[in-house]
Amino acid sequence: NMASTAAGKQRIPKVAKVKNKAPAEVQITAEQLLREAKERELELLPPPPQQKITDVEELNDYKLRKRKTFEDNIRKNRTVISNWIKYAQWEESLKEIQRARSIYERALDVDYRNVTLWLKYAEMEMKNRQVNHARNIWDRAITTLPRVNQFWYKYTYMEEMLGNVAGSRQVFERWMEWQPEEQAWHSYINFELRYKEVDRARTELVLIHPDVKNWIKYARFEEKHSYFAHARKVYERAVEFFGEEHMDEHLYVAFAKFEENQKEFERVRVIYKYALDRIPKQDAQNLFKNYTIFEKKFGDRRGIEDIIVSKRRFQYEEEVKANPHNYDAWFDYLRLVESDTDAETVREVYERAIANVPPIQEKRHWKRYIYLWINYALYEELEAKDAERTRQVYQACLELLPHKKVWLLQQFGLSFGKCPKHKLFKGYIELELQLREFDRCRKLYEKFLEFAPENCTSWIKFAELETILGDIDRARAIYELAISQPRLDMPEVLWKSYIDFEIEQEEYEKTRSLYRRLLQRTQHVKVWISLAQFELSVGQKERLPRCRQVYEEANKAMRSCEEKEERVMLLESWRSFEDEFGTSATKERIDKLMPEKIKKRRKLQAEDGSDAGWEEYYDYIFPEDTANQPNLKLLAMAKLWKKQQQESEAAAMDPDKDIDESQT
């Protein structure tokens, strides 16, 4: 054994050792081998020769060989259904329908759960117009595999195409017993609607699939067919079905919109209030939005503020009203509205917040205030995606805040350091004017006036720019917009500029209309005098009567004026006019209107209520005032008595003088 083992070991050849392990000079890759094989076409097989069948025997022989091939493939692997389908389709191509049926039946015995097999089998029967056979196959398929929706769809479609509406409905009803998916129910509903069977279309879909969207579709279906009472009943059933534990805002929004279409506005409010009281605020954003839109359409502003605003928002409103400089409350309020409302509401709250400038120059207040501007700009840039408004916020911030840092405006290409109020806009507008960029000047003025609408100087400059550019209508529109602002810092300057503008344009009727509108707002004596001087300066024939008429109106209007000095100023201006242009009659009339200046005394009181002596002052008594007529008569009698006293004293000192003559 030892010897045989030793001999066996000697017979095993030794592995040749590779002495030279250096890489070959020419390297061959797998890609190169494949490319060479492709070029040489080593693996291409020649196509089989075409066979032409000339007689029946050759055909039968061909069929026999082909069937043998198919049967061999089936016998090798019975579970490969593609072999069965190819075999049946080949028999079908030879019009051997009976053989194809036999093959399909054998295949079904092998795997009756194969969906493709049933579909091919039924399609073959339908293709060859074997309707009853196809019905038989579909019926077997839906009985065997009732959860395969494709069988039901094709079965109902075939029956409908054949015009067998009753048969198709029967199939649908059998299908619905299995409680299929939503799309199957919708197919059944659409089938009934195609044949105007609205009553049959009211299915039990909402009970089988009780989703909110299905309830809404059901109600809209009733509304579409003008069954409004049924639609309302569907919505009420849905609300009752979901209860208060599973409330969904989409259901209540749809219900409210339905009632809104029916002009039932009170019902809409009740629906919204009911939902808002029970749905958490974070889940009711769409509900809030639609309720706000509804109130804007059909409600008043106070109702919107009182009803729609949530309890937290109302609380923040109260806090900022009590202390407008409580910036922490503003931050919380802004955080709330950013997460709950639309962009316009957020901007409105931001504008209200930044309007509360710190009253004193203390760093701790300005450190909080500046973050309002920063958050505003970040909101416009990141949330609203509005680059133009972001630039506007930065411009206004740079103009208002006396900050030490230099802020770069990327779009403008300018850098500003520490700047006083309005410097940013004014400087940039001046730059654009020098560059003759008038369109950009307009945009800058618009943004400037959005930020500071009370600045009359900016309105005037804007209108003057349009006048210089020759756009008179635009300038007039700017003036109109300016005088309609609720708050202006120098309204008298603005009105004077507007009036001068119309005078320059020689629009005298419009100028008169402007004066009348101004007099409706203020009855200041300077306005009346200015109007009279305007009437005197325009027109040739009618200027004096018009001017005199203005003075007449002014005098009547100012009878009730408490400032008698202003009335005296008006009468003096009138007398100057009559002295220059009037007749003796008009001069005599104005002299009669001039008041009597008298000295009076009144008692003064100190702050503690004690007497502080008497004070002399001058008062005016106008002859026109009927209430002052007794005073004038008394004054005249007092003057006459004083004169008589003086003359009596003089006569006593000089007895030779005739007193009666002096009295006469």
Short mmCIF file of C-alpha atoms in Angstrom, two decimals, residues 176-598:
data_model
loop_
_atom_site.label_atom_id
_atom_site.label_comp_id
_atom_site.label_asym_id
_atom_site.label_seq_id
_atom_site.Cartn_x
_atom_site.Cartn_y
_atom_site.Cartn_z
CA MET A 176 -71.26 45.77 -6.70
CA GLU A 177 -72.22 42.90 -4.40
CA TRP A 178 -68.51 42.27 -3.99
CA GLN A 179 -68.01 45.90 -2.79
CA PRO A 180 -65.19 46.74 -5.20
CA GLU A 181 -62.95 49.85 -5.25
CA GLU A 182 -64.23 53.39 -5.79
CA GLN A 183 -63.49 53.50 -9.51
CA ALA A 184 -65.81 50.54 -10.11
CA TRP A 185 -68.67 52.39 -8.44
CA HIS A 186 -67.95 55.48 -10.51
CA SER A 187 -68.01 53.35 -13.67
CA TYR A 188 -71.43 52.01 -12.67
CA ILE A 189 -72.69 55.55 -11.95
CA ASN A 190 -71.40 56.85 -15.29
CA PHE A 191 -73.03 53.87 -17.05
CA GLU A 192 -76.42 54.73 -15.57
CA LEU A 193 -75.97 58.43 -16.37
CA ARG A 194 -75.22 57.61 -19.99
CA TYR A 195 -78.72 56.16 -20.24
CA LYS A 196 -80.36 58.98 -18.18
CA GLU A 197 -81.12 56.68 -15.26
CA VAL A 198 -80.53 59.26 -12.51
CA ASP A 199 -82.49 57.36 -9.87
CA ARG A 200 -80.46 54.20 -10.47
CA ALA A 201 -77.23 56.25 -10.24
CA ARG A 202 -77.87 56.90 -6.53
CA THR A 203 -75.74 54.02 -5.31
CA GLU A 204 -74.45 53.04 -1.89
CA LEU A 205 -70.92 54.23 -2.69
CA VAL A 206 -70.77 56.59 0.31
CA LEU A 207 -71.63 53.73 2.66
CA ILE A 208 -69.09 51.31 1.18
CA HIS A 209 -66.36 53.96 0.77
CA PRO A 210 -67.26 56.68 3.29
CA ASP A 211 -64.60 59.20 2.27
CA VAL A 212 -65.25 62.92 2.35
CA LYS A 213 -64.56 63.28 -1.36
CA ASN A 214 -67.23 60.66 -2.17
CA TRP A 215 -69.84 62.46 -0.08
CA ILE A 216 -68.96 65.71 -1.85
CA LYS A 217 -69.20 64.03 -5.27
CA TYR A 218 -72.59 62.60 -4.32
CA ALA A 219 -73.89 66.03 -3.24
CA ARG A 220 -72.54 67.72 -6.38
CA PHE A 221 -74.18 65.01 -8.46
CA GLU A 222 -77.54 65.92 -6.89
CA GLU A 223 -76.83 69.63 -7.33
CA LYS A 224 -75.85 69.15 -10.98
CA HIS A 225 -79.21 67.52 -11.71
CA SER A 226 -81.07 70.31 -9.87
CA TYR A 227 -82.06 68.15 -6.89
CA PHE A 228 -81.06 70.86 -4.42
CA ALA A 229 -83.06 69.46 -1.50
CA HIS A 230 -81.43 66.06 -2.03
CA ALA A 231 -78.00 67.69 -2.20
CA ARG A 232 -78.56 69.51 1.09
CA LYS A 233 -79.76 66.27 2.65
CA VAL A 234 -76.59 64.51 1.45
CA TYR A 235 -74.41 67.17 3.08
CA GLU A 236 -76.40 66.93 6.31
CA ARG A 237 -76.06 63.13 6.28
CA ALA A 238 -72.31 63.51 5.77
CA VAL A 239 -71.98 65.90 8.71
CA GLU A 240 -73.98 63.54 10.88
CA PHE A 241 -72.01 60.52 9.64
CA PHE A 242 -68.58 61.96 10.51
CA GLY A 243 -69.72 63.61 13.72
CA GLU A 244 -67.38 65.82 15.71
CA GLU A 245 -64.57 63.28 16.04
CA HIS A 246 -63.68 63.03 12.34
CA MET A 247 -64.49 66.50 11.05
CA ASP A 248 -62.89 67.53 7.75
CA GLU A 249 -62.67 71.12 6.56
CA HIS A 250 -63.18 70.18 2.89
CA LEU A 251 -66.67 68.86 3.64
CA TYR A 252 -67.72 72.08 5.36
CA VAL A 253 -66.17 74.27 2.66
CA ALA A 254 -68.12 72.37 -0.02
CA PHE A 255 -71.32 72.54 2.07
CA ALA A 256 -70.89 76.31 2.59
CA LYS A 257 -70.23 76.93 -1.12
CA PHE A 258 -73.37 74.97 -2.00
CA GLU A 259 -75.44 77.13 0.35
CA GLU A 260 -73.73 80.23 -1.03
CA ASN A 261 -74.83 79.24 -4.55
CA GLN A 262 -78.36 78.90 -3.20
CA LYS A 263 -78.11 82.47 -1.73
CA GLU A 264 -78.57 81.07 1.80
CA PHE A 265 -76.00 83.39 3.37
CA GLU A 266 -77.12 82.91 6.97
CA ARG A 267 -76.83 79.15 6.59
CA VAL A 268 -73.31 79.68 5.21
CA ARG A 269 -72.30 81.66 8.30
CA VAL A 270 -73.76 79.02 10.60
CA ILE A 271 -71.81 76.27 8.77
CA TYR A 272 -68.52 78.18 8.94
CA LYS A 273 -68.97 79.08 12.61
CA TYR A 274 -69.91 75.52 13.52
CA ALA A 275 -66.82 74.15 11.78
CA LEU A 276 -64.41 76.79 13.09
CA ASP A 277 -65.54 76.20 16.66
CA ARG A 278 -64.81 72.47 16.43
CA ILE A 279 -61.92 71.99 13.99
CA PRO A 280 -58.42 72.78 15.31
CA LYS A 281 -57.08 76.02 13.90
CA GLN A 282 -54.03 74.37 12.33
CA ASP A 283 -56.31 72.04 10.36
CA ALA A 284 -58.71 74.75 9.23
CA GLN A 285 -56.54 77.06 7.14
CA ASN A 286 -58.58 76.53 3.98
CA LEU A 287 -61.75 76.99 6.01
CA PHE A 288 -60.49 80.33 7.37
CA LYS A 289 -59.52 81.47 3.89
CA ASN A 290 -62.89 80.66 2.34
CA TYR A 291 -64.78 82.20 5.25
CA THR A 292 -62.73 85.39 4.85
CA ILE A 293 -63.53 85.52 1.13
CA PHE A 294 -67.21 84.95 1.86
CA GLU A 295 -67.34 87.74 4.44
CA LYS A 296 -65.54 90.10 2.08
CA LYS A 297 -68.20 89.38 -0.52
CA PHE A 298 -71.32 89.42 1.61
CA GLY A 299 -70.36 90.69 5.08
CA ASP A 300 -69.09 93.91 6.61
CA ARG A 301 -65.58 94.58 7.76
CA ARG A 302 -66.48 94.63 11.43
CA GLY A 303 -68.06 91.22 11.06
CA ILE A 304 -64.86 89.92 9.49
CA GLU A 305 -62.73 91.30 12.32
CA ASP A 306 -65.04 90.06 15.07
CA ILE A 307 -65.92 86.59 13.77
CA ILE A 308 -63.10 85.25 11.64
CA VAL A 309 -60.12 86.30 13.75
CA SER A 310 -59.19 83.55 16.15
CA LYS A 311 -58.99 83.97 19.92
CA ARG A 312 -55.22 84.18 19.85
CA ARG A 313 -55.25 86.81 17.15
CA PHE A 314 -57.81 88.81 19.09
CA GLN A 315 -55.60 88.59 22.14
CA TYR A 316 -52.60 89.89 20.20
CA GLU A 317 -54.71 92.72 18.81
CA GLU A 318 -55.62 93.75 22.31
CA GLU A 319 -52.00 93.64 23.42
CA VAL A 320 -50.68 95.79 20.59
CA LYS A 321 -53.54 98.25 20.97
CA ALA A 322 -52.75 98.65 24.65
CA ASN A 323 -49.05 99.14 23.94
CA PRO A 324 -48.09 99.67 20.26
CA HIS A 325 -44.40 99.59 21.19
CA ASN A 326 -44.58 96.09 22.65
CA TYR A 327 -42.43 94.53 19.94
CA ASP A 328 -42.51 91.04 21.49
CA ALA A 329 -46.30 91.03 21.04
CA TRP A 330 -45.84 92.14 17.43
CA PHE A 331 -43.38 89.29 16.80
CA ASP A 332 -45.84 86.71 18.18
CA TYR A 333 -48.70 88.26 16.23
CA LEU A 334 -46.71 88.23 12.97
CA ARG A 335 -45.67 84.62 13.55
CA LEU A 336 -49.34 83.74 13.90
CA VAL A 337 -50.56 85.55 10.79
CA GLU A 338 -47.67 84.24 8.67
CA SER A 339 -48.77 80.68 9.39
CA ASP A 340 -52.49 81.26 9.09
CA THR A 341 -53.42 83.98 6.57
CA ASP A 342 -52.70 85.24 3.08
CA ALA A 343 -49.85 87.50 2.02
CA GLU A 344 -51.87 90.72 1.97
CA THR A 345 -52.94 90.30 5.59
CA VAL A 346 -49.37 89.57 6.65
CA ARG A 347 -48.16 92.71 4.87
CA GLU A 348 -50.84 94.79 6.52
CA VAL A 349 -49.76 93.64 9.99
CA TYR A 350 -46.10 94.26 9.15
CA GLU A 351 -46.90 97.80 8.01
CA ARG A 352 -48.78 98.46 11.22
CA ALA A 353 -45.89 97.08 13.25
CA ILE A 354 -43.12 99.09 11.59
CA ALA A 355 -45.18 102.27 11.89
CA ASN A 356 -44.58 102.20 15.65
CA VAL A 357 -41.15 103.80 15.68
CA PRO A 358 -39.47 103.89 19.12
CA PRO A 359 -40.25 107.27 20.74
CA ILE A 360 -36.83 107.67 22.34
CA GLN A 361 -33.29 107.12 21.07
CA GLU A 362 -32.39 104.15 23.25
CA LYS A 363 -30.51 101.22 21.82
CA ARG A 364 -32.55 98.54 23.61
CA HIS A 365 -35.73 99.72 21.87
CA TRP A 366 -34.15 100.06 18.42
CA LYS A 367 -32.53 96.61 18.69
CA ARG A 368 -36.00 95.05 18.87
CA TYR A 369 -37.56 97.40 16.32
CA ILE A 370 -34.98 96.76 13.60
CA TYR A 371 -35.84 93.04 13.59
CA LEU A 372 -39.37 93.93 12.45
CA TRP A 373 -37.86 95.31 9.26
CA ILE A 374 -35.48 92.37 8.85
CA ASN A 375 -38.28 89.82 9.31
CA TYR A 376 -40.48 91.79 6.90
CA ALA A 377 -37.79 91.72 4.21
CA LEU A 378 -37.09 88.01 4.78
CA TYR A 379 -40.80 87.21 4.53
CA GLU A 380 -41.11 89.05 1.20
CA GLU A 381 -37.99 87.34 -0.13
CA LEU A 382 -38.41 83.77 1.10
CA GLU A 383 -42.15 83.27 1.61
CA ALA A 384 -43.85 85.68 -0.82
CA LYS A 385 -41.05 85.36 -3.43
CA ASP A 386 -41.48 89.06 -4.28
CA ALA A 387 -38.10 90.60 -5.01
CA GLU A 388 -39.51 94.05 -5.80
CA ARG A 389 -41.28 94.38 -2.47
CA THR A 390 -38.13 93.10 -0.73
CA ARG A 391 -36.15 95.96 -2.26
CA GLN A 392 -38.85 98.38 -1.22
CA VAL A 393 -38.70 97.21 2.38
CA TYR A 394 -34.92 97.57 2.46
CA GLN A 395 -35.16 101.06 0.95
CA ALA A 396 -37.69 102.22 3.50
CA CYS A 397 -35.64 100.68 6.30
CA LEU A 398 -32.47 102.45 5.19
CA GLU A 399 -34.35 105.70 4.95
CA LEU A 400 -35.86 105.48 8.41
CA LEU A 401 -33.30 103.83 10.65
CA PRO A 402 -30.21 105.79 11.80
CA HIS A 403 -28.09 102.68 11.66
CA LYS A 404 -24.30 102.77 11.65
CA LYS A 405 -23.76 99.85 9.27
CA VAL A 406 -23.58 100.20 5.49
CA TRP A 407 -26.32 98.24 3.75
CA LEU A 408 -25.77 97.32 0.10
CA LEU A 409 -28.69 97.46 -2.30
CA GLN A 410 -27.73 94.88 -4.91
CA GLN A 411 -30.31 95.84 -7.48
CA PHE A 412 -29.48 99.55 -7.25
CA GLY A 413 -25.75 99.10 -7.31
CA LEU A 414 -25.34 101.79 -4.67
CA SER A 415 -24.04 101.71 -1.17
CA PHE A 416 -25.29 104.08 1.51
CA GLY A 417 -23.90 104.60 4.97
CA LYS A 418 -25.55 106.43 7.79
CA CYS A 419 -28.40 108.45 6.25
CA PRO A 420 -31.21 110.60 7.65
CA LYS A 421 -34.88 110.08 6.97
CA HIS A 422 -35.90 109.97 3.28
CA LYS A 423 -32.28 110.29 2.11
CA LEU A 424 -32.31 106.88 0.45
CA PHE A 425 -35.25 107.61 -1.86
CA LYS A 426 -34.31 111.21 -2.54
CA GLY A 427 -30.70 110.39 -3.35
CA TYR A 428 -31.63 107.55 -5.63
CA ILE A 429 -34.32 109.58 -7.41
CA GLU A 430 -31.83 112.37 -8.02
CA LEU A 431 -29.39 109.87 -9.46
CA GLU A 432 -31.98 108.41 -11.82
CA LEU A 433 -33.02 111.91 -12.91
CA GLN A 434 -29.43 112.70 -13.81
CA LEU A 435 -29.31 109.48 -15.82
CA ARG A 436 -32.64 110.38 -17.49
CA GLU A 437 -34.19 107.11 -16.30
CA PHE A 438 -37.68 108.55 -15.93
CA ASP A 439 -39.50 105.21 -15.76
CA ARG A 440 -37.36 104.15 -12.84
CA CYS A 441 -38.01 107.56 -11.23
CA ARG A 442 -41.73 106.85 -11.46
CA LYS A 443 -41.31 103.47 -9.80
CA LEU A 444 -39.19 104.98 -7.05
CA TYR A 445 -41.74 107.72 -6.40
CA GLU A 446 -44.51 105.09 -6.26
CA LYS A 447 -42.58 103.08 -3.70
CA PHE A 448 -41.67 106.20 -1.76
CA LEU A 449 -45.31 107.28 -1.54
CA GLU A 450 -46.40 103.79 -0.57
CA PHE A 451 -44.00 104.05 2.33
CA ALA A 452 -44.80 107.68 3.27
CA PRO A 453 -48.17 108.71 1.77
CA GLU A 454 -48.42 111.72 4.09
CA ASN A 455 -45.34 113.37 2.56
CA CYS A 456 -46.77 116.27 0.54
CA THR A 457 -43.38 117.30 -0.84
CA SER A 458 -42.95 113.91 -2.51
CA TRP A 459 -46.41 114.11 -4.09
CA ILE A 460 -45.62 117.57 -5.44
CA LYS A 461 -42.22 116.51 -6.81
CA PHE A 462 -43.78 113.48 -8.47
CA ALA A 463 -46.47 115.61 -10.14
CA GLU A 464 -43.87 118.18 -11.23
CA LEU A 465 -41.83 115.39 -12.83
CA GLU A 466 -44.86 114.27 -14.85
CA THR A 467 -45.56 117.89 -15.83
CA ILE A 468 -42.01 118.31 -17.07
CA LEU A 469 -42.36 115.09 -19.07
CA GLY A 470 -45.55 116.45 -20.63
CA ASP A 471 -47.93 113.89 -19.16
CA ILE A 472 -50.54 116.32 -17.83
CA ASP A 473 -53.25 113.72 -17.19
CA ARG A 474 -50.85 111.62 -15.15
CA ALA A 475 -49.78 114.65 -13.12
CA ARG A 476 -53.42 115.57 -12.47
CA ALA A 477 -54.15 111.97 -11.37
CA ILE A 478 -51.21 112.13 -8.95
CA TYR A 479 -52.55 115.36 -7.43
CA GLU A 480 -56.02 113.81 -7.10
CA LEU A 481 -54.56 110.77 -5.38
CA ALA A 482 -52.53 113.00 -3.09
CA ILE A 483 -55.43 115.15 -1.86
CA SER A 484 -57.48 112.03 -1.19
CA GLN A 485 -54.96 110.77 1.38
CA PRO A 486 -56.44 110.64 4.91
CA ARG A 487 -53.35 112.16 6.53
CA LEU A 488 -50.97 114.77 5.08
CA ASP A 489 -48.17 116.69 6.73
CA MET A 490 -48.65 119.95 4.73
CA PRO A 491 -52.03 119.83 3.01
CA GLU A 492 -52.14 123.59 2.36
CA VAL A 493 -48.90 123.39 0.33
CA LEU A 494 -50.26 120.46 -1.67
CA TRP A 495 -53.54 122.22 -2.50
CA LYS A 496 -51.72 125.40 -3.48
CA SER A 497 -49.42 123.43 -5.78
CA TYR A 498 -52.40 121.67 -7.38
CA ILE A 499 -54.21 124.98 -7.92
CA ASP A 500 -51.09 126.60 -9.39
CA PHE A 501 -50.72 123.58 -11.69
CA GLU A 502 -54.26 124.03 -13.06
CA ILE A 503 -53.69 127.78 -13.48
CA GLU A 504 -50.52 127.09 -15.46
CA GLN A 505 -52.51 124.74 -17.69
CA GLU A 506 -55.14 127.53 -18.10
CA GLU A 507 -57.84 125.15 -16.87
CA TYR A 508 -59.80 127.88 -15.09
CA GLU A 509 -62.99 125.86 -14.62
CA LYS A 510 -61.04 123.05 -13.01
CA THR A 511 -59.28 125.63 -10.83
CA ARG A 512 -62.63 127.01 -9.65
CA SER A 513 -63.79 123.46 -8.94
CA LEU A 514 -60.63 122.86 -6.90
CA TYR A 515 -61.22 126.01 -4.85
CA ARG A 516 -64.80 124.91 -4.16
CA ARG A 517 -63.65 121.43 -3.07
CA LEU A 518 -61.06 123.02 -0.79
CA LEU A 519 -63.69 125.33 0.72
CA GLN A 520 -65.78 122.26 1.55
CA ARG A 521 -62.90 121.08 3.72
CA THR A 522 -61.85 124.41 5.24
CA GLN A 523 -63.34 127.92 5.45
CA HIS A 524 -60.01 129.63 6.02
CA VAL A 525 -59.95 133.30 5.09
CA LYS A 526 -56.79 132.92 3.00
CA VAL A 527 -58.59 130.45 0.73
CA TRP A 528 -61.40 132.95 0.10
CA ILE A 529 -58.94 135.77 -0.56
CA SER A 530 -56.92 133.55 -2.89
CA LEU A 531 -60.08 132.61 -4.82
CA ALA A 532 -61.05 136.27 -5.13
CA GLN A 533 -57.61 137.20 -6.40
CA PHE A 534 -57.79 134.31 -8.87
CA GLU A 535 -61.12 135.57 -10.23
CA LEU A 536 -59.65 139.04 -10.50
CA SER A 537 -56.64 137.78 -12.46
CA VAL A 538 -58.52 135.71 -15.08
CA GLY A 539 -61.13 136.85 -17.56
CA GLN A 540 -61.66 140.35 -18.79
CA LYS A 541 -65.37 141.13 -18.78
CA GLU A 542 -66.63 139.09 -15.87
CA ARG A 543 -63.66 139.30 -13.55
CA LEU A 544 -64.95 142.16 -11.34
CA PRO A 545 -68.46 140.72 -10.78
CA ARG A 546 -66.98 137.28 -10.11
CA CYS A 547 -64.48 138.66 -7.64
CA ARG A 548 -67.15 140.74 -5.86
CA GLN A 549 -69.41 137.64 -5.72
CA VAL A 550 -66.61 135.64 -4.06
CA TYR A 551 -66.22 138.36 -1.41
CA GLU A 552 -69.99 138.32 -0.85
CA GLU A 553 -70.01 134.53 -0.37
CA ALA A 554 -67.02 134.70 1.91
CA ASN A 555 -68.59 137.37 4.06
CA LYS A 556 -71.78 135.32 4.46
CA ALA A 557 -69.83 132.16 5.19
CA MET A 558 -67.65 133.82 7.82
CA ARG A 559 -70.44 135.42 9.83
CA SER A 560 -70.44 132.34 12.03
CA CYS A 561 -66.65 132.35 12.32
CA GLU A 562 -65.37 132.74 15.87
CA GLU A 563 -62.09 134.30 14.74
CA LYS A 564 -63.19 137.89 14.15
CA GLU A 565 -59.68 138.91 13.09
CA GLU A 566 -60.02 136.66 10.02
CA ARG A 567 -63.31 138.31 9.12
CA VAL A 568 -61.71 141.72 9.50
CA MET A 569 -58.87 140.55 7.24
CA LEU A 570 -61.43 139.54 4.61
CA LEU A 571 -63.25 142.89 4.79
CA GLU A 572 -59.99 144.82 4.54
CA SER A 573 -59.05 142.82 1.45
CA TRP A 574 -62.51 143.53 0.04
CA ARG A 575 -62.13 147.27 0.77
CA SER A 576 -58.75 147.30 -0.99
CA PHE A 577 -60.40 145.74 -4.02
CA GLU A 578 -63.26 148.27 -3.99
CA ASP A 579 -60.84 151.16 -3.53
CA GLU A 580 -59.08 150.15 -6.72
CA PHE A 581 -61.92 148.88 -8.90
CA GLY A 582 -65.20 149.83 -7.17
CA THR A 583 -67.68 152.67 -7.52
CA SER A 584 -68.73 155.16 -4.88
CA ALA A 585 -71.80 153.01 -4.05
CA THR A 586 -69.75 149.86 -3.55
CA LYS A 587 -67.18 151.77 -1.51
CA GLU A 588 -69.93 153.19 0.70
CA ARG A 589 -71.37 149.69 1.14
CA ILE A 590 -68.06 148.16 2.21
CA ASP A 591 -67.51 151.06 4.62
CA LYS A 592 -70.83 150.20 6.28
CA LEU A 593 -69.71 146.59 6.65
CA MET A 594 -66.51 147.49 8.49
CA PRO A 595 -66.68 146.68 12.22
CA GLU A 596 -66.30 148.99 15.18
CA LYS A 597 -63.18 148.37 17.27
CA ILE A 598 -63.85 148.68 21.00
#
